[in-house]
Coordinates of C-alpha atoms in Angstrom, one line a residue:
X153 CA 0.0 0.0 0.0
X154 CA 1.0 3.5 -0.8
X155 CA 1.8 5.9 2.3
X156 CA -0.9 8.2 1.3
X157 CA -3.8 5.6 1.4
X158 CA -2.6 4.2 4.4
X159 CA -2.6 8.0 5.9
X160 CA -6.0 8.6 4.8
X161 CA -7.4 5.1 5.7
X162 CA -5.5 4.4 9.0
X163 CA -5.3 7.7 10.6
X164 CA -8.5 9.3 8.7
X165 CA -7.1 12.0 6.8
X166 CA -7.9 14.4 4.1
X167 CA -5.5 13.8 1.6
X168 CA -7.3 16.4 -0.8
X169 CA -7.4 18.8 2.3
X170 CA -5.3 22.4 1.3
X171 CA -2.6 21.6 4.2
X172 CA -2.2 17.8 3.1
X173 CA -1.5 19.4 -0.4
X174 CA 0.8 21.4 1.0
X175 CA 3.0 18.6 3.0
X176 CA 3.0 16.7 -0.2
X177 CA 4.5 19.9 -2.4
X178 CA 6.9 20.5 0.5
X179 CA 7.9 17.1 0.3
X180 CA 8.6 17.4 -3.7
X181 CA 10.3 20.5 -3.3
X182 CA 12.3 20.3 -0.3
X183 CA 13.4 16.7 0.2
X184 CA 12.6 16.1 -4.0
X185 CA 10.5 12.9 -2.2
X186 CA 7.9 11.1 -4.6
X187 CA 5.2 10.4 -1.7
X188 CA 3.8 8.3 -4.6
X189 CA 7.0 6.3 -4.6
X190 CA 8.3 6.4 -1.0
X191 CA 9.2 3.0 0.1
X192 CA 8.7 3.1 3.9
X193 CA 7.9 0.6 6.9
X194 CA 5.8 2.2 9.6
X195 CA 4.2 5.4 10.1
X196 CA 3.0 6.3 13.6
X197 CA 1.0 9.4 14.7
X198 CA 2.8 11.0 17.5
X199 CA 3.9 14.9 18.8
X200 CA 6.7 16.5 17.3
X201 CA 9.5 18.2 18.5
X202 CA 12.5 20.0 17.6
X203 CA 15.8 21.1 19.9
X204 CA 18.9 22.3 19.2
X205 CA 21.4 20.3 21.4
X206 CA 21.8 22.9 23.7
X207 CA 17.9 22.5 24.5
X208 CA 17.1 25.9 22.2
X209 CA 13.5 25.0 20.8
X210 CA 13.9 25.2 16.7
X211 CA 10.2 24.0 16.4
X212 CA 7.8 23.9 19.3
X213 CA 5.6 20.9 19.7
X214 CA 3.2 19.8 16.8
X215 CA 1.2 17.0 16.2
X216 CA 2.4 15.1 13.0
X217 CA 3.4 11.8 11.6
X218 CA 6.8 9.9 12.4
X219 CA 7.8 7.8 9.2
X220 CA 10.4 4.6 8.9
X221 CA 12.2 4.0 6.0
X222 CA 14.9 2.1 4.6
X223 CA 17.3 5.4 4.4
X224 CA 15.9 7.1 7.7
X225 CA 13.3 8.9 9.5
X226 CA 10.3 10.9 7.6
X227 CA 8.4 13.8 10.3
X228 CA 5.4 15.1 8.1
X229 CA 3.6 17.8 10.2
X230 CA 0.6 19.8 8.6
X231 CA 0.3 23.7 9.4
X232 CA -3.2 25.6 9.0
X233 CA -1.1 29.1 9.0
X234 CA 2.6 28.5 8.0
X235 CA 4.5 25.9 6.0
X236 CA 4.3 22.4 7.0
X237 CA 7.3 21.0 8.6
X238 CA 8.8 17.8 6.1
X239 CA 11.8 16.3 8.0
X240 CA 14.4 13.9 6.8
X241 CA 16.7 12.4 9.4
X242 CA 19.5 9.8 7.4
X243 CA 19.8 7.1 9.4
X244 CA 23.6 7.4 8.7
X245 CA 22.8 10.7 11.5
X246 CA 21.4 9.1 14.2
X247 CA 23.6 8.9 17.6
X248 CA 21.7 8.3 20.6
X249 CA 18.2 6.9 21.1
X250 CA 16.8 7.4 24.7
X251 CA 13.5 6.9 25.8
X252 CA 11.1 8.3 29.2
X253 CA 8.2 7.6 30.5
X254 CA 5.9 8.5 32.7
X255 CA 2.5 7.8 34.1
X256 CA 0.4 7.8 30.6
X257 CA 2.6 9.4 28.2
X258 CA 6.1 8.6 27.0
X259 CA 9.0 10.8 25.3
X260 CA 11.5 9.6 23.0
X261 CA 15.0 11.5 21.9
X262 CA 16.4 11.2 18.9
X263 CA 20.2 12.9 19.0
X264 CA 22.3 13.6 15.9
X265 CA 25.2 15.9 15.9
X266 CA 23.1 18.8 15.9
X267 CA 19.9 18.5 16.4
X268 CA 17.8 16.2 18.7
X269 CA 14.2 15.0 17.6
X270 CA 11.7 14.3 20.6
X271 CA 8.5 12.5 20.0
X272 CA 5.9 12.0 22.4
X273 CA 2.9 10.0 22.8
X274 CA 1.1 7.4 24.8
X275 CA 4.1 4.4 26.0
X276 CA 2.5 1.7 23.8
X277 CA 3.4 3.9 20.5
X278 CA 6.8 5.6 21.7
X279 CA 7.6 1.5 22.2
X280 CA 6.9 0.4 18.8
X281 CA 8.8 4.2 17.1
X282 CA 11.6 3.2 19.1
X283 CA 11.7 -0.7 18.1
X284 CA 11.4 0.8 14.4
X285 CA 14.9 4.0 15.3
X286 CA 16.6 0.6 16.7
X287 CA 16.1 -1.5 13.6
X288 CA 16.7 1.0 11.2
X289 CA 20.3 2.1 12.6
X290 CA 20.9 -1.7 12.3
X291 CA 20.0 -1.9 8.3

């Protein structure tokens, strides 16, 4: 199955929606991705957010989609007012994975040299995005 139908028959969404059209041209334009194309492994809805590694907040926290593929990690976010953040994280990139939790929710940390990605969401799906970091580092 293509990514898109399984976004709009898994997680419900509008793929003909004005901010879904605008992910997908920000993925042509910016990361020159064929979303028609994309060979990928999981996608998982979660919260989004970007640090700098001295904890400096590039992008606050958004709700969006994290993506496993064979080269790395796809982070689609749609935006109603600004551009829609389209992330590509080469797996080649990755340093540390660490993982918290707490009482319902969950937080996972993605480090590279820069930048570190944190994802958040309930412990059963920061689980199964970490299982999916793990065994893409290893490919």
């Amino acid at each position: 199955m293509q990514l898109l139908e399984v976004l709009a028959t898994d997680n419900s969404i509008n793929i003909n929606s004005p901010e879904w059209q605008r992910v997908i041209r920000q993925l042509h334009i910016q990361l020159e991705v064929d979303i028609e194309k994309f060979d990928y492994y999981k996608c998982y809805a979660c919260r989004f957010t970007l640090k700098a590694n001295r904890n400096a907040v590039k992008i606050s926290e958004r709700a969006g989609y994290f993506i496993s593929a064979k080269q790395g990690i796809l982070i689609i976010c749609p935006s109603t007012t600004d551009l829609p953040v389209t992330i590509f994280v080469d797996k080649k990139l990755i340093r540390v994975v660490t993982s918290e939790s707490k009482l319902l929710k969950a937080e996972l940390n993605v480090k590279t040299n820069d930048e570190t990605y944190a994802f958040k969401s309930n412990k059963k799906g920061i689980a199964e995005i970490e299982k999916e970091v793990n065994k893409i580092r290893l490919i």
